[in-house]
PDB file of C-alpha atoms and ligand atoms in Angstrom:
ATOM      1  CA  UNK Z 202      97.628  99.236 121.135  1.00 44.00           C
ATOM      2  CA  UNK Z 203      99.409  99.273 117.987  1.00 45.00           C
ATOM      3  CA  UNK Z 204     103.140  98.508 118.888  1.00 51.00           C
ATOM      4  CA  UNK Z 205     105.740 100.072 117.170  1.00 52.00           C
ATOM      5  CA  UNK Z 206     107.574  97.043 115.625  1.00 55.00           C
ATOM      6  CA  UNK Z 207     104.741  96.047 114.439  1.00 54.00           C
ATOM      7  CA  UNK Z 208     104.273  98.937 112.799  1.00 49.00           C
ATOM      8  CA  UNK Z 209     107.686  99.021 111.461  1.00 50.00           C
ATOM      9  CA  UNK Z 210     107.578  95.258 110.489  1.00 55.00           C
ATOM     10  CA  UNK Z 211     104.286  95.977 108.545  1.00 54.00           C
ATOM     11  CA  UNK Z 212     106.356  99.358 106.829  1.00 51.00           C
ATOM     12  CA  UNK Z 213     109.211  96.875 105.455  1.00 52.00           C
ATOM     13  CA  UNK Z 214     107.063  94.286 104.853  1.00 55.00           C
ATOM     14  CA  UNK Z 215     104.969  96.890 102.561  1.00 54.00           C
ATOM     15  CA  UNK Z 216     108.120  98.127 101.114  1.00 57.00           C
ATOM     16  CA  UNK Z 217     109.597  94.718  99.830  1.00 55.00           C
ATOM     17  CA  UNK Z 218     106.053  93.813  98.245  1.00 53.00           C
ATOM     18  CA  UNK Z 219     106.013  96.827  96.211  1.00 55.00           C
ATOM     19  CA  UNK Z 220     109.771  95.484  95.522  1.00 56.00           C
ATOM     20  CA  UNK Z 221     109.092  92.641  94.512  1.00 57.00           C
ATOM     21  CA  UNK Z 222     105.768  92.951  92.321  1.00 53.00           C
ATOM     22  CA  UNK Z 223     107.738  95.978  90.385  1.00 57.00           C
ATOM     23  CA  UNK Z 224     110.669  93.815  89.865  1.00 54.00           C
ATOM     24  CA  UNK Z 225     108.574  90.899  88.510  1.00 57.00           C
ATOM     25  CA  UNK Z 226     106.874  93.376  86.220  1.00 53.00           C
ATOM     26  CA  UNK Z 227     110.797  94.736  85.362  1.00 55.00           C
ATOM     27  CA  UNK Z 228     112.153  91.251  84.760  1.00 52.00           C
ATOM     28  CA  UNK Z 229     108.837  90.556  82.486  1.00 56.00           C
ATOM     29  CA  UNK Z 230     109.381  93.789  80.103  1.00 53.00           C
ATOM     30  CA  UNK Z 231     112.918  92.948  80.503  1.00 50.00           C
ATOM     31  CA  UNK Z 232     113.334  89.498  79.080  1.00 50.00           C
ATOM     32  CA  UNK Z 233     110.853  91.225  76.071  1.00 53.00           C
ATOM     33  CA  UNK Z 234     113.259  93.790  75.340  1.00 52.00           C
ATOM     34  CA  UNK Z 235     115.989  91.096  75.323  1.00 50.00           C
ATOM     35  CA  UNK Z 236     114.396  89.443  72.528  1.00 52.00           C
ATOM     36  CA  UNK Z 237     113.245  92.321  70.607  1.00 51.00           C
ATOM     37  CA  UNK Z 238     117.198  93.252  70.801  1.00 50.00           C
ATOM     38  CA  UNK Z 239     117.897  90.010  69.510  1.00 51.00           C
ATOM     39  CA  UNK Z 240     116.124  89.613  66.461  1.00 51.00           C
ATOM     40  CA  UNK Z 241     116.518  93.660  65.620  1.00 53.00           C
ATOM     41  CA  UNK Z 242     120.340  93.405  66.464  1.00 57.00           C
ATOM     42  CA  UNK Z 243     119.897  97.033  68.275  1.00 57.00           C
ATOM     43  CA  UNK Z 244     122.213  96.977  71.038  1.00 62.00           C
ATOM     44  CA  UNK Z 245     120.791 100.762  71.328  1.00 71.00           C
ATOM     45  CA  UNK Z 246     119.008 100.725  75.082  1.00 74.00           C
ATOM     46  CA  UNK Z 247     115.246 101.384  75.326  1.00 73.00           C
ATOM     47  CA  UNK Z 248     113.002 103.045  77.483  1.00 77.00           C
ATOM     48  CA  UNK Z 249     109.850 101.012  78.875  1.00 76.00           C
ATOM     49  CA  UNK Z 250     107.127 102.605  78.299  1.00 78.00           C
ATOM     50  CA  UNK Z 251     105.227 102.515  82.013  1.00 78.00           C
ATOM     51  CA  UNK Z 252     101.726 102.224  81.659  1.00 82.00           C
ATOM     52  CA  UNK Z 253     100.388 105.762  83.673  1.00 86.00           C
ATOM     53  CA  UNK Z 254      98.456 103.989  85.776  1.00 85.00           C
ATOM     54  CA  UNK Z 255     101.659 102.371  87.193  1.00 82.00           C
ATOM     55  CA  UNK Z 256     103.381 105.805  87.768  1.00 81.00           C
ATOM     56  CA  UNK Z 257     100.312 106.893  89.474  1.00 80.00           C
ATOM     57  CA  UNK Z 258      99.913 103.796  91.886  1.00 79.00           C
ATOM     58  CA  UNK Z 259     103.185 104.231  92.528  1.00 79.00           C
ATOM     59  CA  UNK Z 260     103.270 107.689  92.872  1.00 82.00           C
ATOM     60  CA  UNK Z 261     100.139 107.405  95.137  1.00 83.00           C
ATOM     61  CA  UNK Z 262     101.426 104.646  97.509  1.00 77.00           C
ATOM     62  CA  UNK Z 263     105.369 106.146  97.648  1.00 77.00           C
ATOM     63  CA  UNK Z 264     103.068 109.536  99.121  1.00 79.00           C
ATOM     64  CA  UNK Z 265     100.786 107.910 101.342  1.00 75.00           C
ATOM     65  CA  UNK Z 266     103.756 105.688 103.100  1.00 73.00           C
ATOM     66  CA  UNK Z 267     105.799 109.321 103.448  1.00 68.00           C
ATOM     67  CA  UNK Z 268     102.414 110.590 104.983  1.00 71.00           C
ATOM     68  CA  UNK Z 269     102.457 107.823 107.327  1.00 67.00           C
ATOM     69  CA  UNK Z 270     106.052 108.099 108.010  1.00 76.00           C
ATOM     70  CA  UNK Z 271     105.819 111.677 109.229  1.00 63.00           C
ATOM     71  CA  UNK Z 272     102.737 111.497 111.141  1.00 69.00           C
ATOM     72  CA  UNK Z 273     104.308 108.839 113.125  1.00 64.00           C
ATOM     73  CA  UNK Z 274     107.299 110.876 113.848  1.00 60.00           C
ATOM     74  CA  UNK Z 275     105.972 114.212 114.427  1.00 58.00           C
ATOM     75  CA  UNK Z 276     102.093 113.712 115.255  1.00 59.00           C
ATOM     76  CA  UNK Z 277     102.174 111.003 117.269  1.00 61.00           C
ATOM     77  CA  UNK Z 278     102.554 112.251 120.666  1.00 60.00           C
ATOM     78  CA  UNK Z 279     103.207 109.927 123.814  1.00 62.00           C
ATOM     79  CA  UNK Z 280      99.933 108.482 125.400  1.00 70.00           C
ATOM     80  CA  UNK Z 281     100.226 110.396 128.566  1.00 77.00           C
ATOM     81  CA  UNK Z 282      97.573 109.496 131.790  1.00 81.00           C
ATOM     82  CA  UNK Z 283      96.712 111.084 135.062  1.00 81.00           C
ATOM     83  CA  UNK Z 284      97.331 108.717 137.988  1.00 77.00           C
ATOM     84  CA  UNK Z 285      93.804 108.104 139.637  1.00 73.00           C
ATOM     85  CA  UNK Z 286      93.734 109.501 143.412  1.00 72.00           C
ATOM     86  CA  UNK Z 287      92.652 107.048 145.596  1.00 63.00           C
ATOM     87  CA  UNK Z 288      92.807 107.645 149.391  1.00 73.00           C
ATOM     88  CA  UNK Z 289      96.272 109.685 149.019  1.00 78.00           C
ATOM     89  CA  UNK Z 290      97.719 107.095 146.233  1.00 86.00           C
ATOM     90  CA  UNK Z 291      98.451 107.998 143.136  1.00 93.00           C
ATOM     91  CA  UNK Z 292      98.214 104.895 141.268  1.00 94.00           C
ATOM     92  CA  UNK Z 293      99.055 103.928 137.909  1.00 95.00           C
ATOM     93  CA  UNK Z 294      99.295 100.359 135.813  1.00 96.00           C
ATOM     94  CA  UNK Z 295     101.897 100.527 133.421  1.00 97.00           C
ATOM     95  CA  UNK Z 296     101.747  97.629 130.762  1.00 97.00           C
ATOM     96  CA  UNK Z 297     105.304  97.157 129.672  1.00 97.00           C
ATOM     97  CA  UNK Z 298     104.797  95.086 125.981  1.00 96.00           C
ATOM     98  CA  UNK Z 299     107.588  96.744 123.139  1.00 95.00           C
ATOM     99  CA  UNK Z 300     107.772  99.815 125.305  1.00 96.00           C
ATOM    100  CA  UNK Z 301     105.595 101.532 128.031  1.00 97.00           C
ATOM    101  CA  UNK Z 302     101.999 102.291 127.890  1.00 96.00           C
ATOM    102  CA  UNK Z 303     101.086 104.540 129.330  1.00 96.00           C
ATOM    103  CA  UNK Z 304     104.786 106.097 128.929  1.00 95.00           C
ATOM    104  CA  UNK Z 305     103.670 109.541 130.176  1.00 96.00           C
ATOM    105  CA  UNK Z 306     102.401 109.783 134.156  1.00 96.00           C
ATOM    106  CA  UNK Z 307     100.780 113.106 135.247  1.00 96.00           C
ATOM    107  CA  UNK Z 308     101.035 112.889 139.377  1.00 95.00           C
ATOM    108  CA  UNK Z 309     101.059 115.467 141.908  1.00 94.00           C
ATOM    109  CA  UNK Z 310     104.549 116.287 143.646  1.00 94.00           C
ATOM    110  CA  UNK Z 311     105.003 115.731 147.144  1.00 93.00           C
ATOM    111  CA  UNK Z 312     102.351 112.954 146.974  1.00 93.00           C
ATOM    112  CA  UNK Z 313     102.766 108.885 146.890  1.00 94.00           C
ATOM    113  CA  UNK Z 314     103.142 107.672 143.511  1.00 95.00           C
ATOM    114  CA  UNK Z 315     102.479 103.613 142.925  1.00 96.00           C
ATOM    115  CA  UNK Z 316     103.036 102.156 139.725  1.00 96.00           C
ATOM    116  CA  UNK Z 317     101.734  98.961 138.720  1.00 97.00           C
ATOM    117  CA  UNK Z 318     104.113  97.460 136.203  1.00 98.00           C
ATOM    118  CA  UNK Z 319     102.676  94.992 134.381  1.00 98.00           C
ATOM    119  CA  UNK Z 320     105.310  92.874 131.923  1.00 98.00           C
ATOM    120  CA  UNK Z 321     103.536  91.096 128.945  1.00 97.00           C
ATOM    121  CA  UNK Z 322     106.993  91.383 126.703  1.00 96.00           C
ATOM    122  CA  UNK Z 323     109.462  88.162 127.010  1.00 97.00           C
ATOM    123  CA  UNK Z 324     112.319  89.929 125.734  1.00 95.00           C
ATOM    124  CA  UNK Z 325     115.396  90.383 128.127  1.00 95.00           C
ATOM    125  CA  UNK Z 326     115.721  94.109 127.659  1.00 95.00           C
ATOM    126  CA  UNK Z 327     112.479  95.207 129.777  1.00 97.00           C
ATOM    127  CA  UNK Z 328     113.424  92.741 132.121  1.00 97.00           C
ATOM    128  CA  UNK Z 329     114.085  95.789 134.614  1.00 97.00           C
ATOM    129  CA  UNK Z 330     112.498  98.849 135.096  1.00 97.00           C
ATOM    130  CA  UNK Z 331     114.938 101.825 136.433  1.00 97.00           C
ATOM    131  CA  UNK Z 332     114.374 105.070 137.850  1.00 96.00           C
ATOM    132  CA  UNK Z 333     117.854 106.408 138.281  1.00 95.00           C
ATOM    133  CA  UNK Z 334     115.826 109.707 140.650  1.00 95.00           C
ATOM    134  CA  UNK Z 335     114.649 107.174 142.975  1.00 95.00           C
ATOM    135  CA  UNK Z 336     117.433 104.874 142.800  1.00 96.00           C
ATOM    136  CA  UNK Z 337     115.414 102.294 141.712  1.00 96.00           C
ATOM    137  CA  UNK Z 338     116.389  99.277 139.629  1.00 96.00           C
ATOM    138  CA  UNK Z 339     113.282  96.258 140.233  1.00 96.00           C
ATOM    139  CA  UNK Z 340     113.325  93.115 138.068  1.00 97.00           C
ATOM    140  CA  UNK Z 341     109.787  92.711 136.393  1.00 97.00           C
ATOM    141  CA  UNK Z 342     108.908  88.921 136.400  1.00 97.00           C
ATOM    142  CA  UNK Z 343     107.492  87.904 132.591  1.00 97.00           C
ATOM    143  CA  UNK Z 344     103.107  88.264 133.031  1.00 97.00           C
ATOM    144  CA  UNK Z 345     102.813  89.225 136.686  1.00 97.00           C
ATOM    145  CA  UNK Z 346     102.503  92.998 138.195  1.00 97.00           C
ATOM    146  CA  UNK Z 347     105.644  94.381 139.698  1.00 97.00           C
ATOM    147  CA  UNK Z 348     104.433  97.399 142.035  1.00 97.00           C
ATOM    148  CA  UNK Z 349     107.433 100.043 142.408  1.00 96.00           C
ATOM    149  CA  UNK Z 350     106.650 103.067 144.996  1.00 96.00           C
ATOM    150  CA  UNK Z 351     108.179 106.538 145.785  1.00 95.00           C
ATOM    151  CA  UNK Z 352     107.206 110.125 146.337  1.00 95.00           C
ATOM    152  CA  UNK Z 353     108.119 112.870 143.452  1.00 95.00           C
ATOM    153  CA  UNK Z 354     109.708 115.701 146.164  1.00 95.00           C
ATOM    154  CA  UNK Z 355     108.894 118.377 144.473  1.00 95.00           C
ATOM    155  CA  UNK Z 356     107.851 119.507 140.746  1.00 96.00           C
ATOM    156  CA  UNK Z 357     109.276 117.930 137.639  1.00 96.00           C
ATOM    157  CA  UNK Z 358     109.914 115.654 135.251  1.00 97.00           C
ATOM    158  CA  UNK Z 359     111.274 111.873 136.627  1.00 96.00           C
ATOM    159  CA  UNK Z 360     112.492 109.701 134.072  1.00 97.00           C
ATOM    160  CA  UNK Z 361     112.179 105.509 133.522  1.00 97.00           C
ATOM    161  CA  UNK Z 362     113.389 103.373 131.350  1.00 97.00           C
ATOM    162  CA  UNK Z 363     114.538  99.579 130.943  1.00 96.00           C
ATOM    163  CA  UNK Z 364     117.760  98.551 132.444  1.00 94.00           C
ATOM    164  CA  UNK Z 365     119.732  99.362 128.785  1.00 94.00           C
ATOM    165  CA  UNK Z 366     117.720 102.794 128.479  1.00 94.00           C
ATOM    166  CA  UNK Z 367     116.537 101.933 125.090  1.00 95.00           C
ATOM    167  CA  UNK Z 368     112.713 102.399 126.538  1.00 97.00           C
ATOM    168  CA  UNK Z 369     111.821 105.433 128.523  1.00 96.00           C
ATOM    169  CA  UNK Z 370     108.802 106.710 130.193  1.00 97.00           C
ATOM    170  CA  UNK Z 371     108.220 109.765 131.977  1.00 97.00           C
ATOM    171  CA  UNK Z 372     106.882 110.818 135.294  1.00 96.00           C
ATOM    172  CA  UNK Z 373     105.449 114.431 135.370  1.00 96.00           C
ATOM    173  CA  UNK Z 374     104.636 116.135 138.858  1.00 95.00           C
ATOM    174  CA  UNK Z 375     103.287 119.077 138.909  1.00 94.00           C
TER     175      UNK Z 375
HETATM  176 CU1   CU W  59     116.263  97.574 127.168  1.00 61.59          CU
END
């Protein structure tokens, strides 16, 4: 599963290349000017001439990085997953690695729900899982399951998230 700093990391990282190889080619044409200035004794600026095969690469990667940006935003929908029924449990495994996956739970109200989390990501902030309907707030210990248990009353959306709500999931009874 793709995470999403990752993905962001991979954006930026994108970005400054493009920076960087169209600065290089600035600082090149640049430096030519410079000397054509010199020995003309124009201090009249110039345009540089882009080649139009540069305008359309960059034309052509500026679009394709706003396409990318937008279907992340708007397409991308939360990986949501229907918690398998086993003898009157509702059970779920939640891997918690740079967010929650799955970070949508379909479960029947009124029914045991028992959610396997399952904490691959070091970093303090999904240290603890809380779910503030419940009045539940469980430590996750770094690579080992944490199971957390507790019964949706009736119909609704129940909320989760780390202990500094910066990651959320959602539990949906219906
Ligand atoms: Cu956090």
């Amino acid at each position: 599963m793709l995470k999403k700093a990752t993905f962001f990391g991979t954006l930026v990282g994108i970005g400054f290349l493009i920076g960087a190889i169209s600065g290089a080619i600035a600082a090149d044409m640049s430096s030519d000017r410079d000397m054509q200035m010199e020995s003309s004794k124009t201090n009249q600026f110039k345009a540089i001439d882009q080649p139009l095969t540069n305008k359309i690469i960059v034309t052509v990667v500026g679009a394709g990085l706003i396409g990318v940006e937008l279907w992340w935003f708007l397409l991308s929908k939360p990986k949501s997953k229907k918690a398998e029924d086993a003898s009157g449990i509702q059970e779920v495994t939640v891997v918690v690695d740079g967010g929650y996956e799955p970070s949508r739970i379909v479960v029947n109200a009124g029914q045991l729900v028992r959610l396997n989390f399952l904490r691959r990501d070091p970093s303090s902030c999904l240290e603890e899982v809380r779910l503030a309907d419940f009045h539940i707030a469980q430590y996750l210990e770094l690579n080992k399951t944490t199971t957390i248990e507790f019964t949706p009353p009736k119909a609704g959306n129940y909320e989760f998230a780390c202990g500094m709500n910066m990651f959320r999931g959602a539990i949906e009874a219906k």
